[in-house]
CSV table of C-alpha atoms in Angstrom, one decimal:
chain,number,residue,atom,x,y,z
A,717,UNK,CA,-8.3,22.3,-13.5
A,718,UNK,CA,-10.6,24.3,-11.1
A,719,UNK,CA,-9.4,27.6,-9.6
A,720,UNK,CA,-10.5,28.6,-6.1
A,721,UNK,CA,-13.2,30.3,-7.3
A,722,UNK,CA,-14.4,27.3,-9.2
A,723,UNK,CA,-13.3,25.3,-6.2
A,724,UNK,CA,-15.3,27.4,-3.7
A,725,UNK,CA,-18.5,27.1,-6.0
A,726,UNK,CA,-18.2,23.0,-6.2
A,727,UNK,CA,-17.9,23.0,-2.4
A,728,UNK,CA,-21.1,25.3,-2.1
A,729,UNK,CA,-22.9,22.8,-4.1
A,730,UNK,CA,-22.1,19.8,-2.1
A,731,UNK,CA,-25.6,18.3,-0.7
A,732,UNK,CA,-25.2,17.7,3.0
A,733,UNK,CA,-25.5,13.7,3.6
A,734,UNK,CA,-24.7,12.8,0.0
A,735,UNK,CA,-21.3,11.6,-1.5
A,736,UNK,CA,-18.6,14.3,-3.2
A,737,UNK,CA,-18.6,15.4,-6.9
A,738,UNK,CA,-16.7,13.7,-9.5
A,739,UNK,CA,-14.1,16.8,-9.4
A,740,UNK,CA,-12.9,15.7,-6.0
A,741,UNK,CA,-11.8,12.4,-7.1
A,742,UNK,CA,-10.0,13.2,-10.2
A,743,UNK,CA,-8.7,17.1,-10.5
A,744,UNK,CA,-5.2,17.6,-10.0
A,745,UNK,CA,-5.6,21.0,-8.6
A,746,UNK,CA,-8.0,19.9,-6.0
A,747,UNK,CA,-5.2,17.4,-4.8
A,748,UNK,CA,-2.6,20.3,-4.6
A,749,UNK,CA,-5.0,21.9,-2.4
A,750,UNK,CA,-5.1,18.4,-0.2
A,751,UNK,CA,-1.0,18.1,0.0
A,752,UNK,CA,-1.1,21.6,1.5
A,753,UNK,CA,-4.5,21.9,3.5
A,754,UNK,CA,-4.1,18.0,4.8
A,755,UNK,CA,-1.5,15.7,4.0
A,756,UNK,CA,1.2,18.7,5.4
A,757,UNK,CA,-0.8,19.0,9.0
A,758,UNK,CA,-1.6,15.6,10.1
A,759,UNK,CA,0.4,13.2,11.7
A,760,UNK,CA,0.7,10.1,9.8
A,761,UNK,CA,2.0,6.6,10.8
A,762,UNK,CA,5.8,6.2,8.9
A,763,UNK,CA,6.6,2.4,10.4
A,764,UNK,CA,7.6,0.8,13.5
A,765,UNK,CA,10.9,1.5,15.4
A,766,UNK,CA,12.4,-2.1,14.6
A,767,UNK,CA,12.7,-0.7,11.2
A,768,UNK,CA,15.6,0.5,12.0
A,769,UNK,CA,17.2,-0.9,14.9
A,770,UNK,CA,20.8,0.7,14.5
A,771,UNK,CA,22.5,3.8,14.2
A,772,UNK,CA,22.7,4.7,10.0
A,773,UNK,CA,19.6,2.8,9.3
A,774,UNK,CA,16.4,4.3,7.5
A,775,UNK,CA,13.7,3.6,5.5
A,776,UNK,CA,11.6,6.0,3.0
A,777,UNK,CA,8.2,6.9,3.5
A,778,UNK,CA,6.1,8.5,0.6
A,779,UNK,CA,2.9,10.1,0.7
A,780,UNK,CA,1.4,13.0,-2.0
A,781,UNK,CA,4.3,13.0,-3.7
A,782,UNK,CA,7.4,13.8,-0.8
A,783,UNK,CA,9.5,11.3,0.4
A,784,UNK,CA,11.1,11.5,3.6
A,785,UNK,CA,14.2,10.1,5.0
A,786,UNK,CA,13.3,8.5,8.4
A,787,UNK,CA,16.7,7.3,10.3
A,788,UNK,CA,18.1,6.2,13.1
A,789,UNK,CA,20.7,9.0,14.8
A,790,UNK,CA,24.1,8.0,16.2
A,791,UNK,CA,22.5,8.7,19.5
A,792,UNK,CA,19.8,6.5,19.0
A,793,UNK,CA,16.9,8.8,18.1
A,794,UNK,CA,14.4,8.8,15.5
A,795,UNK,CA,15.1,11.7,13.0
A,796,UNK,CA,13.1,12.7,9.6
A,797,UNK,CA,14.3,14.8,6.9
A,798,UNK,CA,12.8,15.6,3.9
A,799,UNK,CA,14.4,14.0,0.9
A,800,UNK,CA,15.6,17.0,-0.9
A,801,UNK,CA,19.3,17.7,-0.8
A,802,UNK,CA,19.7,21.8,0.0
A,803,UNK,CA,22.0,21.7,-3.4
A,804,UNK,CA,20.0,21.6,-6.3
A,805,UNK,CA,17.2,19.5,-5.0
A,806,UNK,CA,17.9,16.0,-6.0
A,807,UNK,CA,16.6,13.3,-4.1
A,808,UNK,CA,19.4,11.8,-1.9
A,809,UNK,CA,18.0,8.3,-1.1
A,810,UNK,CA,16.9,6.0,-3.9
A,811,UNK,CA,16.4,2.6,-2.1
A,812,UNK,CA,13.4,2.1,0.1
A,813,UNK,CA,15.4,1.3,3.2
A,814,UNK,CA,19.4,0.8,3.6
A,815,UNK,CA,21.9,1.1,6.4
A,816,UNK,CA,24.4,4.4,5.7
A,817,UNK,CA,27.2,6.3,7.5
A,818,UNK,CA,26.1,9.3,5.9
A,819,UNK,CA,23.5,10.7,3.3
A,820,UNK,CA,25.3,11.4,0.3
A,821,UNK,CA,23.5,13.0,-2.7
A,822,UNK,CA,24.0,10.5,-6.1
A,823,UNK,CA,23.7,13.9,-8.3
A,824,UNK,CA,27.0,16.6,-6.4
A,825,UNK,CA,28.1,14.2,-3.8
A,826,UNK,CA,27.0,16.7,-1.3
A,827,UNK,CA,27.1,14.7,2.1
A,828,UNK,CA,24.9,15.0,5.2
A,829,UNK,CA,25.2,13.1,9.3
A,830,UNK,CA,22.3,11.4,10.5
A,831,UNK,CA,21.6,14.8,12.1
A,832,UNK,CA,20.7,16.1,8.9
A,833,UNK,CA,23.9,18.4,9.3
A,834,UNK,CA,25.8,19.4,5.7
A,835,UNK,CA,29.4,17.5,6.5
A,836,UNK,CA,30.5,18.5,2.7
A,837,UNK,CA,30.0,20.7,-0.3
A,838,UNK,CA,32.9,20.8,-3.1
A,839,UNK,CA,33.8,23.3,-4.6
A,840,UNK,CA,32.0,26.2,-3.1
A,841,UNK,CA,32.5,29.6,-2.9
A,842,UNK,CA,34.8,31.2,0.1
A,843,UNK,CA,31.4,32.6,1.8
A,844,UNK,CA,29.3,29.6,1.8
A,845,UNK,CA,27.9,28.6,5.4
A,846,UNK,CA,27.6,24.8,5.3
A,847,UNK,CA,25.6,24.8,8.7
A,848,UNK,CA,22.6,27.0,6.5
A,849,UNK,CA,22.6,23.7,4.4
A,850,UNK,CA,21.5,20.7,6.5
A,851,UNK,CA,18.5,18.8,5.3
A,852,UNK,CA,14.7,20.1,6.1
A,853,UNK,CA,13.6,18.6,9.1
A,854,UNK,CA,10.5,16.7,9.5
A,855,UNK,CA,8.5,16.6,12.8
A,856,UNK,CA,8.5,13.1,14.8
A,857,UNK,CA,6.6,12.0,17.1
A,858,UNK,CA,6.8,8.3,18.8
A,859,UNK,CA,4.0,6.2,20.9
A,860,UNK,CA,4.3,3.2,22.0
A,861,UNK,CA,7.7,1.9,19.1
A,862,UNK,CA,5.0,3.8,16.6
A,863,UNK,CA,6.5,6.2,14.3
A,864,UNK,CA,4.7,9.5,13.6
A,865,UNK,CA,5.8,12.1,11.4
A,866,UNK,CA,4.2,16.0,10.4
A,867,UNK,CA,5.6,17.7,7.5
A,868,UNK,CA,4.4,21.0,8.0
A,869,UNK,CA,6.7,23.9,9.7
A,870,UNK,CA,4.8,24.4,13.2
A,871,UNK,CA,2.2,21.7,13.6
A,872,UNK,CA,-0.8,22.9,14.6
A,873,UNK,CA,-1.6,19.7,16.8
A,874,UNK,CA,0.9,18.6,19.6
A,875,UNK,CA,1.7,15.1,19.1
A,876,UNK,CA,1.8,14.6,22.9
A,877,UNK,CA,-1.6,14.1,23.9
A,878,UNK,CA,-2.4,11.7,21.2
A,879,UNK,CA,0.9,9.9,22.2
A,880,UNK,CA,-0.3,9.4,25.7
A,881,UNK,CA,-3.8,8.0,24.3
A,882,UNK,CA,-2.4,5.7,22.7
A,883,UNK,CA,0.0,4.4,24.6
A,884,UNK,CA,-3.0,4.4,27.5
A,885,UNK,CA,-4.7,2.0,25.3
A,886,UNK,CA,-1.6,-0.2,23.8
A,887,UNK,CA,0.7,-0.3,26.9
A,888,UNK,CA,-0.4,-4.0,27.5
A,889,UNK,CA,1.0,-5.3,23.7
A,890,UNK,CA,4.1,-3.3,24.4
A,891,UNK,CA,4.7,-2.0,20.8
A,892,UNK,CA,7.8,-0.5,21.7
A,893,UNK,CA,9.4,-3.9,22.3
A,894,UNK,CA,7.6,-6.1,19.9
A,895,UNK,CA,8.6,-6.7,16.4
A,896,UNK,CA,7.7,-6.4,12.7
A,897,UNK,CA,6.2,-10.2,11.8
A,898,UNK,CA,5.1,-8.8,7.8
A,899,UNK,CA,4.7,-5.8,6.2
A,900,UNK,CA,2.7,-5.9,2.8
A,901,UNK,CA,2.1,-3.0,0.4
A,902,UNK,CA,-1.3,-3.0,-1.8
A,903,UNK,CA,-1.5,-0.1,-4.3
A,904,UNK,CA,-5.1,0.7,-5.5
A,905,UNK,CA,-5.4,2.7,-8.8
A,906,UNK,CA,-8.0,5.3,-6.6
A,907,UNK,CA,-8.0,8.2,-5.1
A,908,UNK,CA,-7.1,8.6,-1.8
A,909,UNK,CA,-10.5,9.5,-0.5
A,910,UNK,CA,-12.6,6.4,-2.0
A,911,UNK,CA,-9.9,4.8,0.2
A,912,UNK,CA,-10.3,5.9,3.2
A,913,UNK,CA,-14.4,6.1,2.7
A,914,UNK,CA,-14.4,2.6,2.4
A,915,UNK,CA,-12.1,1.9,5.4
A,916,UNK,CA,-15.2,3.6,7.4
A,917,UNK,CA,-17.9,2.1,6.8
A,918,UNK,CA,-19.2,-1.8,7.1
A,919,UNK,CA,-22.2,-1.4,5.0
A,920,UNK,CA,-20.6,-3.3,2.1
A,921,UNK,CA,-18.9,-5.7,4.3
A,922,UNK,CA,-21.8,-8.6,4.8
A,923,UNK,CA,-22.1,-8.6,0.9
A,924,UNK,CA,-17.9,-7.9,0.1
A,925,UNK,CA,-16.3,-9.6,2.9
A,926,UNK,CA,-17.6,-13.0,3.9
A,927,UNK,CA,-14.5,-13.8,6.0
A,928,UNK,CA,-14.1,-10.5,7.3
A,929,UNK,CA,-18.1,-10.9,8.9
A,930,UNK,CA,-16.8,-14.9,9.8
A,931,UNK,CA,-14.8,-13.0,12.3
A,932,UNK,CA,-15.7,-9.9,13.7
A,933,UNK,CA,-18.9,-9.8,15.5
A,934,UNK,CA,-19.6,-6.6,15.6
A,935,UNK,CA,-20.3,-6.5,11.8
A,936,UNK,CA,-24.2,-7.8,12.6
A,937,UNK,CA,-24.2,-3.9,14.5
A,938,UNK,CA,-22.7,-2.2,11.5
A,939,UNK,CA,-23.0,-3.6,8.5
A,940,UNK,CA,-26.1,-5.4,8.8
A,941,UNK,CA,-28.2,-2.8,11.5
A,942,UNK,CA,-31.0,-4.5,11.9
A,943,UNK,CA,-31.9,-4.5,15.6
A,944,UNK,CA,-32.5,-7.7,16.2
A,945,UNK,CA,-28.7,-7.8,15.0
A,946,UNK,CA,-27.7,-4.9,16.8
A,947,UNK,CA,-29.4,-6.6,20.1
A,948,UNK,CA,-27.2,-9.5,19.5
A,949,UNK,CA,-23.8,-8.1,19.0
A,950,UNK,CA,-24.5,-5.5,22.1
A,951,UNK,CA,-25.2,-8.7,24.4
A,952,UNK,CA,-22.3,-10.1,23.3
A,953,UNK,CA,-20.2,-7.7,24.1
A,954,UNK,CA,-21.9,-6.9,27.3
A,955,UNK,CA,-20.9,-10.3,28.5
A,956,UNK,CA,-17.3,-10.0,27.1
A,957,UNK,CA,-16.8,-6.3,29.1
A,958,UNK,CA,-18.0,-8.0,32.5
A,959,UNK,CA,-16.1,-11.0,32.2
A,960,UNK,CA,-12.8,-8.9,30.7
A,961,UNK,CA,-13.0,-6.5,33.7
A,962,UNK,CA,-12.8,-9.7,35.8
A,963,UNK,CA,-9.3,-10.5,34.3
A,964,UNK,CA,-8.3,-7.1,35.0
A,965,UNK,CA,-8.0,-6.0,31.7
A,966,UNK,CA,-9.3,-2.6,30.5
A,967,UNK,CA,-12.4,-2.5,28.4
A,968,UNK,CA,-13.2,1.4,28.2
A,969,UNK,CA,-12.6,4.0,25.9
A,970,UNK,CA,-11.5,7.2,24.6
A,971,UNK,CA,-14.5,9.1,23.0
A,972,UNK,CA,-14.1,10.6,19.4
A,973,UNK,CA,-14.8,14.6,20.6
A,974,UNK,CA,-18.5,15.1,18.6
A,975,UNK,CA,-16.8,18.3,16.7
A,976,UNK,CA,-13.9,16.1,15.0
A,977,UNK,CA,-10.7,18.6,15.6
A,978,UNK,CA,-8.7,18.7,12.8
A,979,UNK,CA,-6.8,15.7,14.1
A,980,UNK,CA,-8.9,13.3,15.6
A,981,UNK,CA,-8.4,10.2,17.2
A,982,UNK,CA,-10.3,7.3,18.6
A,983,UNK,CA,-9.1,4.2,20.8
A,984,UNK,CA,-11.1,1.9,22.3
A,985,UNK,CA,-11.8,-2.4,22.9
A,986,UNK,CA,-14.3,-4.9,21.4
A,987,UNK,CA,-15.8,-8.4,21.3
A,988,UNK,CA,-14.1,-10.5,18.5
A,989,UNK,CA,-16.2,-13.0,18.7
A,990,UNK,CA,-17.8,-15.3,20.7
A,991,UNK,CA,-15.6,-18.2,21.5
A,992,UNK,CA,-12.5,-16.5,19.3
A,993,UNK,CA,-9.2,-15.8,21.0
A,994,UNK,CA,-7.6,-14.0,18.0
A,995,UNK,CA,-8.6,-12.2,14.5
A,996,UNK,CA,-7.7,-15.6,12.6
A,997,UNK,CA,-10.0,-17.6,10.3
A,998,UNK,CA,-10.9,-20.5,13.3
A,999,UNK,CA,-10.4,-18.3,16.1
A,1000,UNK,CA,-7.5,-19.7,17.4
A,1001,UNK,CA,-4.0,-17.5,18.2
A,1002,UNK,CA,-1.2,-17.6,15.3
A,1003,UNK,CA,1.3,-15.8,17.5
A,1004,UNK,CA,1.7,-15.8,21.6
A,1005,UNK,CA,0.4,-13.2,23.7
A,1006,UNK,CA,2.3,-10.2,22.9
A,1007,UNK,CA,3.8,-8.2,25.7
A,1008,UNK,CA,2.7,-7.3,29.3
A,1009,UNK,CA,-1.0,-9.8,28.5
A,1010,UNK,CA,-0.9,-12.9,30.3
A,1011,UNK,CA,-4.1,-14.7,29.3
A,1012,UNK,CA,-6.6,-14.3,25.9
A,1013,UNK,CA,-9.3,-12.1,26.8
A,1014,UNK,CA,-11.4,-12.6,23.6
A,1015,UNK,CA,-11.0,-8.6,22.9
A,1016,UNK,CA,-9.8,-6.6,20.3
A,1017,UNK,CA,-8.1,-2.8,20.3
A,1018,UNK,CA,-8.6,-0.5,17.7
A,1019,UNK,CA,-6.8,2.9,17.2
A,1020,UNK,CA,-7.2,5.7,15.0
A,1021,UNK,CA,-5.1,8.9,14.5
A,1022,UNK,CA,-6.1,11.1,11.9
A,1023,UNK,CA,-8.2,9.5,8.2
A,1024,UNK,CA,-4.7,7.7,7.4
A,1025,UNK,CA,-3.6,5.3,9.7
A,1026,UNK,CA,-5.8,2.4,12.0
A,1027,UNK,CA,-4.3,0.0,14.2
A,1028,UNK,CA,-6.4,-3.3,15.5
A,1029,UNK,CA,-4.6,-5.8,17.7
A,1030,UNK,CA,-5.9,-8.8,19.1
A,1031,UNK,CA,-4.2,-10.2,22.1
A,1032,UNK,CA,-1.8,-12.2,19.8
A,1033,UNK,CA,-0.9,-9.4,16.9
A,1034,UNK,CA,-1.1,-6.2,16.0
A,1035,UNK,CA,-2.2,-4.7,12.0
A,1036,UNK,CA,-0.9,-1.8,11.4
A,1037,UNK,CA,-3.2,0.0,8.7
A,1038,UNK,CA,-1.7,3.2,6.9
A,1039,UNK,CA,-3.2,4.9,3.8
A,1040,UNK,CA,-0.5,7.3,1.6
A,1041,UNK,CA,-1.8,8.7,-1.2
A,1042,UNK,CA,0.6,8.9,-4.1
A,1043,UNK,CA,-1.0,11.1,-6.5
A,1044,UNK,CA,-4.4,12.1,-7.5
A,1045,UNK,CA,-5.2,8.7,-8.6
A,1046,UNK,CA,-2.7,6.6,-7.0
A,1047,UNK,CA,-3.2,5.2,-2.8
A,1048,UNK,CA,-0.8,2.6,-1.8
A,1049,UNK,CA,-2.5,1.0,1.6
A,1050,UNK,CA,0.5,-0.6,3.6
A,1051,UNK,CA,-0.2,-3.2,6.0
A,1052,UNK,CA,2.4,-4.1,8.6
A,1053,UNK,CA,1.7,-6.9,11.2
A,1054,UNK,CA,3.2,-6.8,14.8
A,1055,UNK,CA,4.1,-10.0,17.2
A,1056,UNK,CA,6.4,-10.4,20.4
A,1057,UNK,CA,9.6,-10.0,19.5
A,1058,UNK,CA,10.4,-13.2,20.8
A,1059,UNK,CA,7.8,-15.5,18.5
A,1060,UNK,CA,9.2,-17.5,16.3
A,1061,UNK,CA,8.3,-18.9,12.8
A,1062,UNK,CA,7.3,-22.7,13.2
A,1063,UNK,CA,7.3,-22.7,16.8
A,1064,UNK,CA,4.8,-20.8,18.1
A,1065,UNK,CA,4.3,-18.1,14.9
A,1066,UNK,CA,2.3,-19.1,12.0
A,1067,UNK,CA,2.6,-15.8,10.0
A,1068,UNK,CA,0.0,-16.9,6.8
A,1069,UNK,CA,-2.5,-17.5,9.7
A,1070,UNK,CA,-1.9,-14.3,11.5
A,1071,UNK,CA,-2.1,-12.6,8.1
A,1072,UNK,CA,-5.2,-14.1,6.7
A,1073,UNK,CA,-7.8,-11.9,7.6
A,1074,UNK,CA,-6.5,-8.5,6.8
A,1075,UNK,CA,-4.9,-9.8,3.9
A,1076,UNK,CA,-8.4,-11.0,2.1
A,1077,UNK,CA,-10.3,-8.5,2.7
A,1078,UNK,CA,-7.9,-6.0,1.6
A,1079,UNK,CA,-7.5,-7.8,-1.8
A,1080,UNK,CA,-11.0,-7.6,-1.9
A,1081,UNK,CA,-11.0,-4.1,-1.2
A,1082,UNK,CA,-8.5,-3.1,-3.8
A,1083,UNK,CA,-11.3,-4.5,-6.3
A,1084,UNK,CA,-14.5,-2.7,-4.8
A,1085,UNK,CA,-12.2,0.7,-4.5
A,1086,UNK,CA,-11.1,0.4,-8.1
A,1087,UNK,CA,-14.4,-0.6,-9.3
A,1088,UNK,CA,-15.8,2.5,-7.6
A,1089,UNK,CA,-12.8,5.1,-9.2
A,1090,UNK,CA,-13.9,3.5,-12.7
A,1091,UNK,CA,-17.5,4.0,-12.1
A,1092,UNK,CA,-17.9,8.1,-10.7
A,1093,UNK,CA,-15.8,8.8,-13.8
A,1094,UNK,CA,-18.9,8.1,-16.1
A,1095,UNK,CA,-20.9,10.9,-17.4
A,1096,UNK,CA,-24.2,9.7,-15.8
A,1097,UNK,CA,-22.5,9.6,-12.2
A,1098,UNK,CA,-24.0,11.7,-9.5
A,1099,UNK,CA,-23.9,12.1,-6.0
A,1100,UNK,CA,-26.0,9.6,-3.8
A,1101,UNK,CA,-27.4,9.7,-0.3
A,1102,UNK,CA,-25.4,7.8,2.2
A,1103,UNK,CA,-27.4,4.8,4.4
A,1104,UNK,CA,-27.7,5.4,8.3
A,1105,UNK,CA,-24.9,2.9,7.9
A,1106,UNK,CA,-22.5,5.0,6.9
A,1107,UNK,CA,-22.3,7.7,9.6
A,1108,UNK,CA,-18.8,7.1,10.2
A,1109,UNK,CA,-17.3,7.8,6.1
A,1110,UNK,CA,-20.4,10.8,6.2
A,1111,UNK,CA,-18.5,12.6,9.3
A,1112,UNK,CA,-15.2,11.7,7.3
A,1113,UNK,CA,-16.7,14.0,4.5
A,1114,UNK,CA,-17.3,16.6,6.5
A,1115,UNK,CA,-14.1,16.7,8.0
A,1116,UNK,CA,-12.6,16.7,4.9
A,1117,UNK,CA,-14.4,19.6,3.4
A,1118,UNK,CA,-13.5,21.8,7.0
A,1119,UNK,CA,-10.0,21.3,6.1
A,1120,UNK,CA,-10.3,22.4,2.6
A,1121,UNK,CA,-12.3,25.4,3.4
């Protein structure tokens, strides 16, 4: 396991514009470094508010090894605790998502409110405070029915501005009021970095994902390049700005700042495709228009807070995309699809349809990611120069080694 002197010495060696050492995919100690340095300061997507509808329900979220409680309050707000009972440290909640009155610890029976306030300790001594007990709290921010959540003690980034962008972008789908259609879990035996390199760039996607370039236009701009290509796709989507802007709907963007903060984020609208109303295989919607949108625009949104969580949503249905790394070689990638609350199965909701794209071509990703894992733990691997296509996972690397400076 490397030290930080060993550590500081690998990261001098890195080769700007070429991929990371072997170490960074497979040391244990390097991954400590990333639970403190990164997974504790960003804000990372936990799940949508329908979730947990009521008063005493929660569900679990795990990522680098902590699991957090995220509940609903007897007031009606979203709380987060840590899922570490102030006793002896057990964890409190064992099932992934339940409806409770109270959080009582299977280990002492030590019992908590859905404030995260200690309600009872047996036993203890005559000077024990239970109000110094209450569960550790765990920052939450909300945008739009999306769940945020920042496990560090004093965030460095307020979750208010990136709220507001997002909402700025999403208001139309109405997240807040829409509900959760499917939610599908697909663990890849990787580390969480080959993940999330992959997620950025579209230079493997006209040889990896057939289907995926079948539907989204804008692959012939970044996964092929060429620029007769790029020509075509920028046309395209020329046409579908002016004739979007016609319907009143918006079509700008918010610009990733050229310095990448330490939380960045990106929203902003595309072309699917001509003559495609939704992300689905023919084109055609699997869902009705979700929220405030009252006519198929042809246009997709895509959101991005920080390297772990995505959204796209075409006018129909939202994907929600989060990456939680488990352990050093362990990334679960949960995909959680979004509709009008008021669609219904059979009628006017065709959930394999909606789910089709997104689910392919992250089955096909689990095998290119694992594939890679196996192959940068040979002896002969070495870093390799990444193509002009992959300017977008090359500024993820260089985030990544700010951060673990």
């Amino acid at each position: 396991m490397l030290d930080d002197a060993a550590f500081r010495l690998l990261r001098a060696r890195q080769r700007d514009g070429f991929a990371l050492a072997r170490e960074f995919y497979g040391d244990p100690a390097i991954f400590e470094r990333e639970r403190q340095r990164i997974f504790a300061r960003q804000w990372l997507f936990a799940g949508h508010v329908s979730l947990i509808p009521e008063p005493g329900d929660y569900f679990l979220h795990r990522i680098g090894g902590e699991s957090v409680i995220v509940c609903r309050d007897n007031d009606g707000a979203v709380r987060a605790f840590f899922n570490v009972c102030r006793h002896r440290g057990s964890r409190i909640c064992l099932e992934a998502s339940g409806t409770v009155a109270s959080f009582v610890c299977p280990y002492h029976a030590w019992a908590y409110g859905l404030d995260g306030a200690l309600n009872a300790a047996r036993q203890m001594p005559d000077d024990f405070e239970r109000a110094d007990y209450g569960l550790y709290k765990c920052h939450v921010g909300v945008a739009e029915g999306l769940i945020f959540l920042n496990l560090d003690e004093d965030p460095s980034v307020d979750f208010a501005a990136i709220g507001a962008e997002v909402a700025a972008v999403t208001r139309p789908h109405r997240f807040d009021s829409a509900r959760v259609a499917a939610r599908r879990n697909y663990p890849v035996e990787a580390n969480w970095k080959l993940v999330i390199e992959n997620f950025n760039e579209c230079y493997h996607c006209p040889s990896a994902h057939p289907e995926y370039r079948q539907v989204n236009a804008y692959v012939r701009a970044v996964g092929d390049g060429r620029p007769e290509q790029v020509r075509v796709f920028e046309e395209m989507d020329a046409a579908w700005r002016q004739r979007t802007e016609a319907m009143g709907h918006r079509v700008d963007c918010a610009v990733l700042p050229p310095e990448l903060p330490d939380q960045f984020h990106l929203a902003y609208r595309q072309v699917i495709q001509t003559g495609f109303d939704s992300l689905t295989e023919d084109g055609r919607p699997a869902a009705p228009l979700m929220g405030e949108l009252s006519a198929f625009d042809g246009g997709e949104t895509v959101v991005h807070v920080g390297p772990f969580f995505s959204l796209s949503a075409a006018n129909d249905y939202a994907c929600l995309i989060s990456f939680e790394p488990q352990d050093v070689s362990t990334t679960n990638m949960t995909l959680t699809w979004l509709v009008d609350r008021e669609a219904r199965e059979g009628e006017d909701l065709d959930t394999e349809r909606m789910c089709w794209m997104w689910d392919v071509t992250t089955r096909q990703d689990q095998v290119l990611i694992e594939n890679n894992q196996r192959g940068l733990e040979s002896i002969r691997y070495s870093p390799g120069p990444y193509s002009v296509l992959e300017s977008f996972t090359r500024q993820f690397v260089d985030w990544y080694l700010r951060q673990m400076r």
